[in-house]
Amino acid sequence: MADSMTPVEWTIMNENSQSFDRELKERGLYVHAEALMGPDTARTVRVRADNISITDGPFTESKELVGGFILIDVADESAAMDVAQNIPMARLGAVEVRPVMAFS
């Protein structure tokens, strides 16, 4: 996705994303967010029967990839969906919403 953007489009998307993060902070919803480097920088580690395998590249072939994450603290899934639909990157790709797994 980023590869197909012009430098101006990339700059605008980054500015919009940072502005959105600031808005989430002001609303008290923001926990943490990070952009991730491209899949060409990935290394995949697998351990099977005490054998360690480290390979270059992402763990799966996919047309879509994880470009980053935003961790928010909201009351419920409906509130998370409200936030997700306003994430600037949702206009270009997809935003996957998942709850954080709670361990007792």
JSON list of C-alpha atoms in Angstrom, two decimals, residues 5-98:
[
{"chain": "A", "resi": 5, "resn": "MET", "atom": "CA", "xyz": [1.56, 6.17, -2.57]},
{"chain": "A", "resi": 6, "resn": "THR", "atom": "CA", "xyz": [3.28, 9.32, -3.77]},
{"chain": "A", "resi": 7, "resn": "PRO", "atom": "CA", "xyz": [5.56, 11.07, -1.28]},
{"chain": "A", "resi": 8, "resn": "VAL", "atom": "CA", "xyz": [2.90, 13.73, -0.80]},
{"chain": "A", "resi": 9, "resn": "GLU", "atom": "CA", "xyz": [0.17, 11.13, -0.17]},
{"chain": "A", "resi": 10, "resn": "TRP", "atom": "CA", "xyz": [2.46, 9.32, 2.30]},
{"chain": "A", "resi": 11, "resn": "THR", "atom": "CA", "xyz": [3.16, 12.56, 4.18]},
{"chain": "A", "resi": 12, "resn": "ILE", "atom": "CA", "xyz": [-0.54, 13.41, 4.36]},
{"chain": "A", "resi": 13, "resn": "MET", "atom": "CA", "xyz": [-1.40, 9.91, 5.62]},
{"chain": "A", "resi": 14, "resn": "ASN", "atom": "CA", "xyz": [1.28, 10.13, 8.30]},
{"chain": "A", "resi": 15, "resn": "GLU", "atom": "CA", "xyz": [0.09, 13.56, 9.40]},
{"chain": "A", "resi": 16, "resn": "ASN", "atom": "CA", "xyz": [-3.52, 12.34, 9.53]},
{"chain": "A", "resi": 17, "resn": "SER", "atom": "CA", "xyz": [-2.50, 9.27, 11.53]},
{"chain": "A", "resi": 18, "resn": "GLN", "atom": "CA", "xyz": [-0.52, 11.30, 14.06]},
{"chain": "A", "resi": 19, "resn": "SER", "atom": "CA", "xyz": [-3.40, 13.74, 14.40]},
{"chain": "A", "resi": 20, "resn": "PHE", "atom": "CA", "xyz": [-5.79, 10.84, 15.01]},
{"chain": "A", "resi": 21, "resn": "ASP", "atom": "CA", "xyz": [-3.47, 9.45, 17.72]},
{"chain": "A", "resi": 22, "resn": "ARG", "atom": "CA", "xyz": [-3.47, 12.88, 19.41]},
{"chain": "A", "resi": 23, "resn": "GLU", "atom": "CA", "xyz": [-7.28, 12.93, 19.27]},
{"chain": "A", "resi": 24, "resn": "LEU", "atom": "CA", "xyz": [-7.43, 9.49, 20.91]},
{"chain": "A", "resi": 25, "resn": "LYS", "atom": "CA", "xyz": [-5.06, 10.72, 23.66]},
{"chain": "A", "resi": 26, "resn": "GLU", "atom": "CA", "xyz": [-7.25, 13.78, 24.27]},
{"chain": "A", "resi": 27, "resn": "ARG", "atom": "CA", "xyz": [-10.30, 11.50, 24.57]},
{"chain": "A", "resi": 28, "resn": "GLY", "atom": "CA", "xyz": [-8.47, 9.24, 27.03]},
{"chain": "A", "resi": 29, "resn": "LEU", "atom": "CA", "xyz": [-8.69, 6.19, 24.74]},
{"chain": "A", "resi": 30, "resn": "TYR", "atom": "CA", "xyz": [-5.09, 5.92, 23.56]},
{"chain": "A", "resi": 31, "resn": "VAL", "atom": "CA", "xyz": [-2.81, 3.32, 25.13]},
{"chain": "A", "resi": 32, "resn": "HIS", "atom": "CA", "xyz": [-0.06, 2.86, 22.51]},
{"chain": "A", "resi": 33, "resn": "ALA", "atom": "CA", "xyz": [0.48, 2.85, 18.74]},
{"chain": "A", "resi": 34, "resn": "GLU", "atom": "CA", "xyz": [3.38, 1.90, 16.49]},
{"chain": "A", "resi": 35, "resn": "ALA", "atom": "CA", "xyz": [3.97, 1.61, 12.77]},
{"chain": "A", "resi": 36, "resn": "LEU", "atom": "CA", "xyz": [5.79, -1.52, 11.66]},
{"chain": "A", "resi": 37, "resn": "MET", "atom": "CA", "xyz": [8.52, -1.87, 9.06]},
{"chain": "A", "resi": 38, "resn": "GLY", "atom": "CA", "xyz": [7.64, -3.71, 5.85]},
{"chain": "A", "resi": 39, "resn": "PRO", "atom": "CA", "xyz": [7.41, -7.49, 5.56]},
{"chain": "A", "resi": 40, "resn": "ASP", "atom": "CA", "xyz": [10.79, -7.58, 3.82]},
{"chain": "A", "resi": 41, "resn": "THR", "atom": "CA", "xyz": [12.35, -6.81, 7.22]},
{"chain": "A", "resi": 42, "resn": "ALA", "atom": "CA", "xyz": [10.57, -9.68, 9.01]},
{"chain": "A", "resi": 43, "resn": "ARG", "atom": "CA", "xyz": [12.22, -12.74, 10.49]},
{"chain": "A", "resi": 44, "resn": "THR", "atom": "CA", "xyz": [10.12, -15.70, 11.53]},
{"chain": "A", "resi": 45, "resn": "VAL", "atom": "CA", "xyz": [11.08, -17.97, 14.43]},
{"chain": "A", "resi": 46, "resn": "ARG", "atom": "CA", "xyz": [9.60, -21.44, 14.90]},
{"chain": "A", "resi": 47, "resn": "VAL", "atom": "CA", "xyz": [10.42, -23.99, 17.59]},
{"chain": "A", "resi": 48, "resn": "ARG", "atom": "CA", "xyz": [9.30, -27.57, 16.95]},
{"chain": "A", "resi": 49, "resn": "ALA", "atom": "CA", "xyz": [10.44, -30.44, 19.13]},
{"chain": "A", "resi": 50, "resn": "ASP", "atom": "CA", "xyz": [13.32, -28.29, 20.43]},
{"chain": "A", "resi": 51, "resn": "ASN", "atom": "CA", "xyz": [14.47, -27.52, 16.87]},
{"chain": "A", "resi": 52, "resn": "ILE", "atom": "CA", "xyz": [14.77, -23.81, 16.16]},
{"chain": "A", "resi": 53, "resn": "SER", "atom": "CA", "xyz": [14.14, -22.48, 12.69]},
{"chain": "A", "resi": 54, "resn": "ILE", "atom": "CA", "xyz": [14.72, -18.83, 11.77]},
{"chain": "A", "resi": 55, "resn": "THR", "atom": "CA", "xyz": [13.77, -17.68, 8.30]},
{"chain": "A", "resi": 56, "resn": "ASP", "atom": "CA", "xyz": [13.75, -14.33, 6.57]},
{"chain": "A", "resi": 57, "resn": "GLY", "atom": "CA", "xyz": [10.40, -12.88, 5.67]},
{"chain": "A", "resi": 58, "resn": "PRO", "atom": "CA", "xyz": [6.88, -12.94, 7.04]},
{"chain": "A", "resi": 59, "resn": "PHE", "atom": "CA", "xyz": [5.31, -16.15, 8.30]},
{"chain": "A", "resi": 60, "resn": "THR", "atom": "CA", "xyz": [2.64, -16.24, 5.61]},
{"chain": "A", "resi": 61, "resn": "GLU", "atom": "CA", "xyz": [1.98, -15.10, 2.08]},
{"chain": "A", "resi": 62, "resn": "SER", "atom": "CA", "xyz": [-0.75, -12.51, 2.03]},
{"chain": "A", "resi": 63, "resn": "LYS", "atom": "CA", "xyz": [-2.08, -9.65, -0.07]},
{"chain": "A", "resi": 64, "resn": "GLU", "atom": "CA", "xyz": [-2.68, -7.71, 3.13]},
{"chain": "A", "resi": 65, "resn": "LEU", "atom": "CA", "xyz": [-0.16, -7.19, 5.88]},
{"chain": "A", "resi": 66, "resn": "VAL", "atom": "CA", "xyz": [-0.03, -5.67, 9.32]},
{"chain": "A", "resi": 67, "resn": "GLY", "atom": "CA", "xyz": [1.36, -2.17, 8.97]},
{"chain": "A", "resi": 68, "resn": "GLY", "atom": "CA", "xyz": [1.03, -1.21, 12.59]},
{"chain": "A", "resi": 69, "resn": "PHE", "atom": "CA", "xyz": [-1.28, -1.24, 15.55]},
{"chain": "A", "resi": 70, "resn": "ILE", "atom": "CA", "xyz": [-3.23, 1.07, 17.81]},
{"chain": "A", "resi": 71, "resn": "LEU", "atom": "CA", "xyz": [-4.02, -0.17, 21.29]},
{"chain": "A", "resi": 72, "resn": "ILE", "atom": "CA", "xyz": [-7.01, 1.61, 22.79]},
{"chain": "A", "resi": 73, "resn": "ASP", "atom": "CA", "xyz": [-8.95, 1.32, 26.03]},
{"chain": "A", "resi": 74, "resn": "VAL", "atom": "CA", "xyz": [-12.69, 1.46, 25.37]},
{"chain": "A", "resi": 75, "resn": "ALA", "atom": "CA", "xyz": [-15.79, 0.14, 27.13]},
{"chain": "A", "resi": 76, "resn": "ASP", "atom": "CA", "xyz": [-16.86, -2.41, 24.54]},
{"chain": "A", "resi": 77, "resn": "GLU", "atom": "CA", "xyz": [-16.65, -3.70, 20.97]},
{"chain": "A", "resi": 78, "resn": "SER", "atom": "CA", "xyz": [-19.09, -1.09, 19.71]},
{"chain": "A", "resi": 79, "resn": "ALA", "atom": "CA", "xyz": [-16.84, 1.71, 20.95]},
{"chain": "A", "resi": 80, "resn": "ALA", "atom": "CA", "xyz": [-13.83, -0.01, 19.37]},
{"chain": "A", "resi": 81, "resn": "MET", "atom": "CA", "xyz": [-15.66, -0.18, 16.04]},
{"chain": "A", "resi": 82, "resn": "ASP", "atom": "CA", "xyz": [-16.46, 3.54, 16.29]},
{"chain": "A", "resi": 83, "resn": "VAL", "atom": "CA", "xyz": [-12.76, 4.27, 16.72]},
{"chain": "A", "resi": 84, "resn": "ALA", "atom": "CA", "xyz": [-11.70, 1.85, 13.97]},
{"chain": "A", "resi": 85, "resn": "GLN", "atom": "CA", "xyz": [-13.90, 3.40, 11.32]},
{"chain": "A", "resi": 86, "resn": "ASN", "atom": "CA", "xyz": [-12.12, 6.73, 11.85]},
{"chain": "A", "resi": 87, "resn": "ILE", "atom": "CA", "xyz": [-8.55, 5.43, 11.58]},
{"chain": "A", "resi": 88, "resn": "PRO", "atom": "CA", "xyz": [-7.03, 7.14, 8.52]},
{"chain": "A", "resi": 89, "resn": "MET", "atom": "CA", "xyz": [-5.51, 3.91, 7.19]},
{"chain": "A", "resi": 90, "resn": "ALA", "atom": "CA", "xyz": [-9.01, 2.37, 7.00]},
{"chain": "A", "resi": 91, "resn": "ARG", "atom": "CA", "xyz": [-9.52, 4.50, 3.89]},
{"chain": "A", "resi": 92, "resn": "LEU", "atom": "CA", "xyz": [-6.71, 2.68, 2.08]},
{"chain": "A", "resi": 93, "resn": "GLY", "atom": "CA", "xyz": [-6.66, -0.80, 3.59]},
{"chain": "A", "resi": 94, "resn": "ALA", "atom": "CA", "xyz": [-8.45, -2.64, 6.34]},
{"chain": "A", "resi": 95, "resn": "VAL", "atom": "CA", "xyz": [-8.54, -2.27, 10.10]},
{"chain": "A", "resi": 96, "resn": "GLU", "atom": "CA", "xyz": [-8.82, -5.47, 12.11]},
{"chain": "A", "resi": 97, "resn": "VAL", "atom": "CA", "xyz": [-10.38, -5.08, 15.56]},
{"chain": "A", "resi": 98, "resn": "ARG", "atom": "CA", "xyz": [-9.51, -7.57, 18.29]}
]
